[in-house]
Coordinates of N, CA, C and O in Angstrom, one line a residue:
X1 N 49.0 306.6 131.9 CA 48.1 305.9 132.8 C 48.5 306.2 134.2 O 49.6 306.0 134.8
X2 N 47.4 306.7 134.7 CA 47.8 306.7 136.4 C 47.7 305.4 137.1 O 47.1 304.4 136.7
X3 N 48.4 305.6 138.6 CA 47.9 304.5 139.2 C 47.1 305.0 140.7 O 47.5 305.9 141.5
X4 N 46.1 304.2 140.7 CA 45.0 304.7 142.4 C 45.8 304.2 143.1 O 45.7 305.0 144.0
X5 N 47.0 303.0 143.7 CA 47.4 301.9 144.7 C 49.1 302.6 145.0 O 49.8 302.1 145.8
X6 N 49.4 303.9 144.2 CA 50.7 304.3 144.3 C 51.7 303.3 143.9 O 52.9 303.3 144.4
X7 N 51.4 302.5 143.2 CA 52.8 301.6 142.4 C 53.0 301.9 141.4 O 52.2 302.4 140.6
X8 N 54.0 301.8 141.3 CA 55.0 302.4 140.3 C 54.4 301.7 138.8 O 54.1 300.5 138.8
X9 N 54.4 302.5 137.8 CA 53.9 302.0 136.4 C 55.3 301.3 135.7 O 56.5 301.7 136.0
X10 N 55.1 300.6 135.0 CA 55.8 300.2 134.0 C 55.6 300.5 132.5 O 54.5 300.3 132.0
X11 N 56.8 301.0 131.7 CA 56.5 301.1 130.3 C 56.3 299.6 129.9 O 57.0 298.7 130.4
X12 N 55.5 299.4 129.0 CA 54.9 298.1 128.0 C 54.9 298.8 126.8 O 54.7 300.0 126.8
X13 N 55.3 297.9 125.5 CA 55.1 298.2 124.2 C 54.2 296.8 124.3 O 54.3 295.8 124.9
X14 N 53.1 297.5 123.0 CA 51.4 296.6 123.2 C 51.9 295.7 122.8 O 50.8 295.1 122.4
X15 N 53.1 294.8 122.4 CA 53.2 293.6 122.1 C 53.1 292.9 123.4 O 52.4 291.9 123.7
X16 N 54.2 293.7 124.2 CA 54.8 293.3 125.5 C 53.6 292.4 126.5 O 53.6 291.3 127.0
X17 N 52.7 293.8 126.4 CA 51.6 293.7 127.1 C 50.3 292.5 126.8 O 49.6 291.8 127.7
X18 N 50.2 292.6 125.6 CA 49.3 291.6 124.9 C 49.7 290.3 125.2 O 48.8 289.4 125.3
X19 N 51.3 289.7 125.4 CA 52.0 288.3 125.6 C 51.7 288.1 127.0 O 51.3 287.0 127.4
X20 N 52.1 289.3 128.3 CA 51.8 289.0 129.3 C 50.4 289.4 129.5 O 50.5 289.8 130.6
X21 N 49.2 289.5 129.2 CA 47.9 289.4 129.4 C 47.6 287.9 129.0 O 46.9 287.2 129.7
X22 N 48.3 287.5 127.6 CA 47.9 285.9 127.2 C 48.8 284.8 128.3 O 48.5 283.6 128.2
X23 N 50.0 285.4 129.2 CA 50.1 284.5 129.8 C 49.3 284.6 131.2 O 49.2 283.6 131.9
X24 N 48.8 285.4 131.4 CA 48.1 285.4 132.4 C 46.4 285.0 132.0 O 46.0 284.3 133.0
X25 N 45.8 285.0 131.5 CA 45.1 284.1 130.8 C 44.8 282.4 131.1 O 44.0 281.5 131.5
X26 N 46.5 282.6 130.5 CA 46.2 281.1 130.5 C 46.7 280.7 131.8 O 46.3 279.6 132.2
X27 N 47.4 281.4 132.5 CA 47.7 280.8 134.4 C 46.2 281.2 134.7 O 45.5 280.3 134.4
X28 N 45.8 281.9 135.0 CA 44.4 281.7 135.2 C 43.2 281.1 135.2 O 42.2 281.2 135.9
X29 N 43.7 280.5 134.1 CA 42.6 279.5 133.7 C 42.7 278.5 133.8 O 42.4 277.9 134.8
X30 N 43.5 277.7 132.1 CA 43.6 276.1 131.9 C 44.7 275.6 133.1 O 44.8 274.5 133.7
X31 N 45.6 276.7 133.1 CA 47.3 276.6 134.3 C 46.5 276.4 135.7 O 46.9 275.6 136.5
X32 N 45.5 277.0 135.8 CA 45.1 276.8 137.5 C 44.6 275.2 137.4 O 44.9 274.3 138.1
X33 N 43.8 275.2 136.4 CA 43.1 274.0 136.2 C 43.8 272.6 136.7 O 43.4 271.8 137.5
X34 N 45.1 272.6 135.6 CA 45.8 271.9 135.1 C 46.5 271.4 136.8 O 46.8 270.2 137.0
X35 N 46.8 272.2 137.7 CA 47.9 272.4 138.4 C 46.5 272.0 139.7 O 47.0 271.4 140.6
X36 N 45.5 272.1 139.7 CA 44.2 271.1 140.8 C 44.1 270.2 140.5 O 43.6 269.5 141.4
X37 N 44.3 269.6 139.0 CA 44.0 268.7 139.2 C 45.1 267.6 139.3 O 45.0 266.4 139.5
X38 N 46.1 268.3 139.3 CA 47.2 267.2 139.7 C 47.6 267.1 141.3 O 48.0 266.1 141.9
X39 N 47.3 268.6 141.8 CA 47.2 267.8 143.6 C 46.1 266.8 143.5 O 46.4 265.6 143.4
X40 N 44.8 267.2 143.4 CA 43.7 266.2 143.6 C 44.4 264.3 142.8 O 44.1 263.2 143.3
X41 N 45.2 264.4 141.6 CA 45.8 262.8 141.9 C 46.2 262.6 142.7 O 45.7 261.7 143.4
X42 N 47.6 263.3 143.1 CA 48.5 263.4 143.9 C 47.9 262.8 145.6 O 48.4 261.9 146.2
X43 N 46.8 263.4 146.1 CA 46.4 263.6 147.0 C 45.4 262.2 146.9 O 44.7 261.9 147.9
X44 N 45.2 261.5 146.0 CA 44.2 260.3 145.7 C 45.3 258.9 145.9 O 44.8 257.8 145.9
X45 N 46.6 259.1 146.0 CA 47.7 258.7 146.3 C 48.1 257.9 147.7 O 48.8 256.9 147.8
X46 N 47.4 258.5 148.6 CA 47.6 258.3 150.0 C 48.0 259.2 151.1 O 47.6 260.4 151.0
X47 N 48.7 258.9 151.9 CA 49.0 259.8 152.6 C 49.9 261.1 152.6 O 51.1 261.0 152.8
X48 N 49.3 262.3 152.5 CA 50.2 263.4 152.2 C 51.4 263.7 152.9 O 52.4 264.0 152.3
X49 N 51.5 263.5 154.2 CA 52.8 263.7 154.4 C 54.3 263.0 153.4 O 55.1 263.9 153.1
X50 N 54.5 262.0 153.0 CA 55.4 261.5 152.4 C 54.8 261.4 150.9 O 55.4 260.4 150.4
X51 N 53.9 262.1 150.0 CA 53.6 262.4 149.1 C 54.4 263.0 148.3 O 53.8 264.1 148.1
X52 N 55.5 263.0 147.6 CA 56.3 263.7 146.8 C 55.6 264.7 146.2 O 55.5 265.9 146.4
X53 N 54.9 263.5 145.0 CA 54.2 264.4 144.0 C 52.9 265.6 144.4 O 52.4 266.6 143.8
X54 N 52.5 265.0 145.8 CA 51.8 266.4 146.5 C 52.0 267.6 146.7 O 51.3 268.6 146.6
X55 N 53.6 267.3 147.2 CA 54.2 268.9 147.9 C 54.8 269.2 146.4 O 54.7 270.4 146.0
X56 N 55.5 268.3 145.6 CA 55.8 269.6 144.0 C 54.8 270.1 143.6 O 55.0 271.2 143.1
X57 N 53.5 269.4 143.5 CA 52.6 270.1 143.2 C 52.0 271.6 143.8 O 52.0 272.7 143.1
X58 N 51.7 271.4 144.8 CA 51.9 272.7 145.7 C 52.5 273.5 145.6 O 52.2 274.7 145.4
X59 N 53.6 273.0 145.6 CA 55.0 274.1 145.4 C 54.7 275.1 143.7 O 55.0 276.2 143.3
X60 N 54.2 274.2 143.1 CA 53.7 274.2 141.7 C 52.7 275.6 141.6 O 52.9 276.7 141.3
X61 N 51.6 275.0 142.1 CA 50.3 276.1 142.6 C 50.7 277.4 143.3 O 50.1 278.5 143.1
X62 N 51.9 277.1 144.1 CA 52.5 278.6 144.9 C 53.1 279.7 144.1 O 52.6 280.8 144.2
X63 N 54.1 279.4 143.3 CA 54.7 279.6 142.2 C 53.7 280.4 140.9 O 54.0 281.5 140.5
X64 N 52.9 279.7 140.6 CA 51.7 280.0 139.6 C 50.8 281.1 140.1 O 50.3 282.0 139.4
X65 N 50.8 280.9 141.4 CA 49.5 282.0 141.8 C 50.5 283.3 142.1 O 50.0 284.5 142.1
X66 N 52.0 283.0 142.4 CA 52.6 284.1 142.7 C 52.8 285.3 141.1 O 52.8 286.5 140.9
X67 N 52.8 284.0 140.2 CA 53.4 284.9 138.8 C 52.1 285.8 138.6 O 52.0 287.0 138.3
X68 N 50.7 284.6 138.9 CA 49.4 285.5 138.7 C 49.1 286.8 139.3 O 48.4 287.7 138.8
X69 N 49.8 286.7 140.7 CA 49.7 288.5 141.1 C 50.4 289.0 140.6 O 50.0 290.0 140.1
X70 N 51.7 288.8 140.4 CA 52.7 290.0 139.9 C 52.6 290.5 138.6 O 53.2 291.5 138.2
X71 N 51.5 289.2 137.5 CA 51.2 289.9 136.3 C 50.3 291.0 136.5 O 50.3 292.1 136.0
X72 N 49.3 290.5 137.4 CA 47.7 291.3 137.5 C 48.5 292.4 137.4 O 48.4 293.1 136.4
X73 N 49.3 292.8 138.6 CA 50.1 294.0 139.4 C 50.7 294.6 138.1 O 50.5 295.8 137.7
X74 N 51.1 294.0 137.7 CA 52.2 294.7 136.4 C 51.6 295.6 135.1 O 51.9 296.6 134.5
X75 N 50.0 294.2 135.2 CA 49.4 294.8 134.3 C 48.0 296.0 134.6 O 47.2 296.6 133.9
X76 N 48.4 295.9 136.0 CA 47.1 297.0 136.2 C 47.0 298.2 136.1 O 46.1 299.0 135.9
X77 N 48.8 298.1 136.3 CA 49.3 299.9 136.3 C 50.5 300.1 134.8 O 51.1 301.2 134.7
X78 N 50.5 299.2 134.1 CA 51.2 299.2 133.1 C 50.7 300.5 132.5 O 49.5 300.9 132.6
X79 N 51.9 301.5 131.6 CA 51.6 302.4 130.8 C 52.1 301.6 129.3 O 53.0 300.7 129.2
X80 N 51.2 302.2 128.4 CA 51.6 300.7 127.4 C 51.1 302.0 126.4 O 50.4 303.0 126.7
X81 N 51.7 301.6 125.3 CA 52.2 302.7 123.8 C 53.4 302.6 123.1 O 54.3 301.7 123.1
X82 N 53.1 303.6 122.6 CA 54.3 303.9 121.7 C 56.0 303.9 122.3 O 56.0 304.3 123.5
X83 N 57.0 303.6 122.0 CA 58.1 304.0 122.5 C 58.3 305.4 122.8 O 57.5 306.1 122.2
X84 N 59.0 306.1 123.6 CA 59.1 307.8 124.1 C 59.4 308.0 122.7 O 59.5 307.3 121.7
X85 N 59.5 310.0 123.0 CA 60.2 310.2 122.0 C 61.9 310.5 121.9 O 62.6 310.7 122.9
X86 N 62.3 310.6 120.6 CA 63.6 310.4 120.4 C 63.9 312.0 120.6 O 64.0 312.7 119.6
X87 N 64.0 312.3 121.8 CA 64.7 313.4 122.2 C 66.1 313.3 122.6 O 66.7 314.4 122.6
X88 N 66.6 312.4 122.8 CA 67.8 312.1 123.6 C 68.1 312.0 125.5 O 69.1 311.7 126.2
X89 N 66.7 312.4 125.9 CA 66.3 312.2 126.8 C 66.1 310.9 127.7 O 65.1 310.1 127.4
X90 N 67.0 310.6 128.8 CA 66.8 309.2 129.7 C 65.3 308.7 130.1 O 64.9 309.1 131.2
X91 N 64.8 308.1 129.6 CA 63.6 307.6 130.9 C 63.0 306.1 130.2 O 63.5 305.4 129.3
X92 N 61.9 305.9 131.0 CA 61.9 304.0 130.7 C 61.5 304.0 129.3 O 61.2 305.0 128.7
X93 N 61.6 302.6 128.6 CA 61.5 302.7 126.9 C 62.4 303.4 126.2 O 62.1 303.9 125.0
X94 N 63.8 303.6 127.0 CA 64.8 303.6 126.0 C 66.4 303.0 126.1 O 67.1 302.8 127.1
X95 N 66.6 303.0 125.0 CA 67.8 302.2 124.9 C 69.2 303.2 125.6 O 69.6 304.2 124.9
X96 N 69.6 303.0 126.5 CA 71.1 304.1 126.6 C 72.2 302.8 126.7 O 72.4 301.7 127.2
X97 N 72.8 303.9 125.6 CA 74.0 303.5 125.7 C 75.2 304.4 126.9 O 75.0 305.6 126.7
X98 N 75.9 304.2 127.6 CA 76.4 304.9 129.3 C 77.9 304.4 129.2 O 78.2 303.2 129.0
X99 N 78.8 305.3 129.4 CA 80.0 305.0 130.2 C 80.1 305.2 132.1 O 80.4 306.1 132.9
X100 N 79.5 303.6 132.3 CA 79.7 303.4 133.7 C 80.7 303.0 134.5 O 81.0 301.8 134.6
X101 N 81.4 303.8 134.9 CA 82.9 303.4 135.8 C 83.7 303.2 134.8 O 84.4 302.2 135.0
X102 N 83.8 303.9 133.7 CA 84.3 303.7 132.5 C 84.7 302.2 131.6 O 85.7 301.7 131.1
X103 N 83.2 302.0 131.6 CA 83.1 300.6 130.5 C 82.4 301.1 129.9 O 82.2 302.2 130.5
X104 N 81.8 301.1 128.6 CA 80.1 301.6 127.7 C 79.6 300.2 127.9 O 80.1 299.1 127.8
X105 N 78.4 300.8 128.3 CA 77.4 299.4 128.6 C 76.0 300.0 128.2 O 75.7 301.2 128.5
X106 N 74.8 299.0 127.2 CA 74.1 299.5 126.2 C 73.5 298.8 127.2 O 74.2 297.9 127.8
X107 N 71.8 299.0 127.7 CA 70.9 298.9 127.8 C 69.7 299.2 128.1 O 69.6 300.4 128.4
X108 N 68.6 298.4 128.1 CA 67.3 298.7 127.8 C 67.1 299.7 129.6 O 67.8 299.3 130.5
X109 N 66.5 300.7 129.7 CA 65.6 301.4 131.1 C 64.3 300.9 130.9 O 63.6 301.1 129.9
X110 N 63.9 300.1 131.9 CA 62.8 299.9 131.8 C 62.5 298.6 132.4 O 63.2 298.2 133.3
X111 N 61.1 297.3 131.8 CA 61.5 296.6 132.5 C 62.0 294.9 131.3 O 61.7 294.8 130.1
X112 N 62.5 294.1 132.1 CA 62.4 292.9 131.7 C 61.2 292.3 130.8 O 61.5 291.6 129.8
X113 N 60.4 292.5 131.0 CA 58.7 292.0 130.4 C 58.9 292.4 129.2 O 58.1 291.9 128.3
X114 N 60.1 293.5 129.0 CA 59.5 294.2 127.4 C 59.7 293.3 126.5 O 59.1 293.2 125.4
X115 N 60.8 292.3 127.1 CA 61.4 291.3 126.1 C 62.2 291.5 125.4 O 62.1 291.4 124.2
X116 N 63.4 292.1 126.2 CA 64.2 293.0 125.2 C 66.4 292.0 124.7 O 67.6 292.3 124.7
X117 N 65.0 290.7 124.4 CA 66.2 289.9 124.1 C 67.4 289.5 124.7 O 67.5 288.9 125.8
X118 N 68.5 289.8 123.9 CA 70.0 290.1 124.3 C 70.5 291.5 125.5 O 71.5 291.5 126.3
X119 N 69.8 292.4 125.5 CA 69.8 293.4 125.8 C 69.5 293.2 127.2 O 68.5 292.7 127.7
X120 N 70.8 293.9 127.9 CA 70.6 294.2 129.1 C 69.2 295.2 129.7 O 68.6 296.0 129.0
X121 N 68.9 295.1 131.0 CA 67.8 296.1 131.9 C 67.9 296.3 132.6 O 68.0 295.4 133.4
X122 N 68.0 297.4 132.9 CA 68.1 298.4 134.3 C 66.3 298.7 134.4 O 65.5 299.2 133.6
X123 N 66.1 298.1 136.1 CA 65.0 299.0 136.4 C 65.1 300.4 136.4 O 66.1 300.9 136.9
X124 N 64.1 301.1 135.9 CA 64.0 302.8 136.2 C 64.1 303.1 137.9 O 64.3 304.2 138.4
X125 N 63.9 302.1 138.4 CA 63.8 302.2 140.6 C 65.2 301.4 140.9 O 65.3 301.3 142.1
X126 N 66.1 300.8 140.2 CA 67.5 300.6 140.2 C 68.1 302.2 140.8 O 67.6 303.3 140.6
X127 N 69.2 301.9 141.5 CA 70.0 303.3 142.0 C 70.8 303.8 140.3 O 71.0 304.9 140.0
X128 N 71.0 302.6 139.6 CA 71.5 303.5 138.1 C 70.1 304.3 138.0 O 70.1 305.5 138.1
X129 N 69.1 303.7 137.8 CA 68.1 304.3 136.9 C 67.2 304.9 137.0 O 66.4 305.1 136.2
X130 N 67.3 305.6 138.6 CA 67.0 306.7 139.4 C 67.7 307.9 139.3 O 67.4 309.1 139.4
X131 N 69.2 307.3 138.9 CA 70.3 308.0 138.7 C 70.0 309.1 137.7 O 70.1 310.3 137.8
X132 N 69.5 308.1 136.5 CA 70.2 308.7 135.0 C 68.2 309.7 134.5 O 67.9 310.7 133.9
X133 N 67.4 308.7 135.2 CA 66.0 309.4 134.6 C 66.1 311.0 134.5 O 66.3 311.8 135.4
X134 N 65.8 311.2 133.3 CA 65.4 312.8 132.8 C 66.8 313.4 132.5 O 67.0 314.6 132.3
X135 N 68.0 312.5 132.6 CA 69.5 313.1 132.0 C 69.2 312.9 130.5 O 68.1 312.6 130.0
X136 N 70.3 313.3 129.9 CA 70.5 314.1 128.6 C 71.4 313.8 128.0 O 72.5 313.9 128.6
X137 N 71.5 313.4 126.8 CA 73.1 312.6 126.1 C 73.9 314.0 126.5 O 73.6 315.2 126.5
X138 N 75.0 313.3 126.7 CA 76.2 314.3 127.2 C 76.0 314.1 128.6 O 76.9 313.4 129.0
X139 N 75.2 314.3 129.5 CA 75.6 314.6 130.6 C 76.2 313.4 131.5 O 75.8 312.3 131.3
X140 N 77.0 313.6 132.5 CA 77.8 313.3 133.5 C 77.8 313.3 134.7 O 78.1 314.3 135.3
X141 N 77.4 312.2 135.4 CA 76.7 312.2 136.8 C 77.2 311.2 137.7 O 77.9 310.3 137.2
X142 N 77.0 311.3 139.0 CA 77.3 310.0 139.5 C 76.3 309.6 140.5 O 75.6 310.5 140.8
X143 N 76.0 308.3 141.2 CA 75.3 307.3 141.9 C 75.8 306.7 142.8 O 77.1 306.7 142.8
X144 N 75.3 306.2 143.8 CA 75.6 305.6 145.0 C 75.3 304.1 144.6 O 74.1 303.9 144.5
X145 N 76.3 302.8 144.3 CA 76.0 302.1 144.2 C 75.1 300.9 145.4 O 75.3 301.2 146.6
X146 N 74.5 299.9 145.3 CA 74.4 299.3 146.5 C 75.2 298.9 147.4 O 74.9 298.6 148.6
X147 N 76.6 298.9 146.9 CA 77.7 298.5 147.8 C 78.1 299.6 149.0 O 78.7 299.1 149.9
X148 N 77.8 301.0 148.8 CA 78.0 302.5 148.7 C 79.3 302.9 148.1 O 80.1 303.5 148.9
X149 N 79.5 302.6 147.3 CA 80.8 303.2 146.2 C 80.1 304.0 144.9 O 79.2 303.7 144.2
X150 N 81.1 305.4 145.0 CA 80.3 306.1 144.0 C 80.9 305.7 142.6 O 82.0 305.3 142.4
X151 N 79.7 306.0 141.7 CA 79.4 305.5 140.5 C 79.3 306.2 139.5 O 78.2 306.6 139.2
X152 N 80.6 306.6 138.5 CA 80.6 308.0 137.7 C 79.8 307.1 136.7 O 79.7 305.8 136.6
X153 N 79.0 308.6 135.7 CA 78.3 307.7 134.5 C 78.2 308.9 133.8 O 77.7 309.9 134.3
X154 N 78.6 309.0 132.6 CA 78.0 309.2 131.2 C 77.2 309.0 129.9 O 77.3 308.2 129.0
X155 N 76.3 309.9 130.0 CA 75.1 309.9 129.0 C 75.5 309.8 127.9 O 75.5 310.9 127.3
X156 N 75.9 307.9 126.8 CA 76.1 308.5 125.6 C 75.4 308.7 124.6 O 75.7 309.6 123.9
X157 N 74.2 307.7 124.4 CA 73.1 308.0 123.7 C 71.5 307.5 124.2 O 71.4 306.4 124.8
X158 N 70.6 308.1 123.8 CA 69.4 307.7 124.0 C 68.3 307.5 123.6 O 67.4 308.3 123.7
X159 N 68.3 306.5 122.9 CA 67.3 306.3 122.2 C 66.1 305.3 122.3 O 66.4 304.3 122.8
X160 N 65.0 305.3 121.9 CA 63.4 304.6 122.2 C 64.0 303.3 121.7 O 64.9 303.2 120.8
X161 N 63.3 302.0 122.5 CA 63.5 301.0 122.3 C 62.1 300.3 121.2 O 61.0 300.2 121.6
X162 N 62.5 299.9 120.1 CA 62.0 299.3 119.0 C 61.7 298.0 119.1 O 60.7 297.7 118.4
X163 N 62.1 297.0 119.8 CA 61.7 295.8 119.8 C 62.9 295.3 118.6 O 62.9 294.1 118.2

């Protein structure tokens, strides 16, 4: 899937996708509902300045409307399918396993949303995961960490993430 807005796509597996469409759904809907009509007590209360339950509220609505763009966002340009294929090839939707600064550290490329449990995530726009996209088990590279200390890394395996 392309995107018209130049933001970066995200891999989704159609589970992924289908859970954050249903939570966005329901922030949209019953969640907006739910969260007006509790300023509107709140605000039936008296005076708003010293209103507790006013401003958590608010704070509540800010919060909610923020998740609701960043789903819309996530889901507008989401690429959503099958896991890659098992080439051994780095890119989002798969699992690598890496010798970073010589530890092995196993996790998901891609993003958080996938729901990928226990399993660590590296964004693909992380300096690792800019690093490693389109490497190749075996190979041997290094990165500029955010700290700027360089970052040896080894490709040790790569494989599609299954859920």
């Amino acid at each position: 899937m392309s995107t018209t807005n130049n933001a970066p796509s995200a891999w989704l597996t159609q589970e992924a996708y289908d859970r954050l469409q249903g939570e966005l759904t329901q922030m949209s809907g019953p969640g907006r509902a739910e969260i007006v009509s509790k300023i509107e007590q709140a605000r039936q209360e008296g005076d708003l300045k010293e209103n507790g339950g006013y401003h958590a509220a608010k704070d509540e609505q800010g919060k909610i409307e923020a998740r609701i763009r960043q789903l819309s966002e996530m889901l507008r340009n989401a690429r959503v399918g099958e896991a890659p294929a098992d080439d051994g090839i780095v890119e989002q939707g798969m699992v690598v396993v890496a010798t970073i600064a010589g530890d092995e550290t196993t996790f998901l490329l891609g993003s958080r949303e996938v729901g990928a449990g226990d399993l660590e995530v590296y964004s693909e726009r992380s300096a690792l995961g800019e690093a490693i996209m389109g490497s190749k088990v075996g190979d041997k590279l290094s990165y500029v960490a955010p700290n700027g200390r360089d970052i040896a890394v080894e490709i040790i395996s790569a494989k599609p993430y299954v859920g």
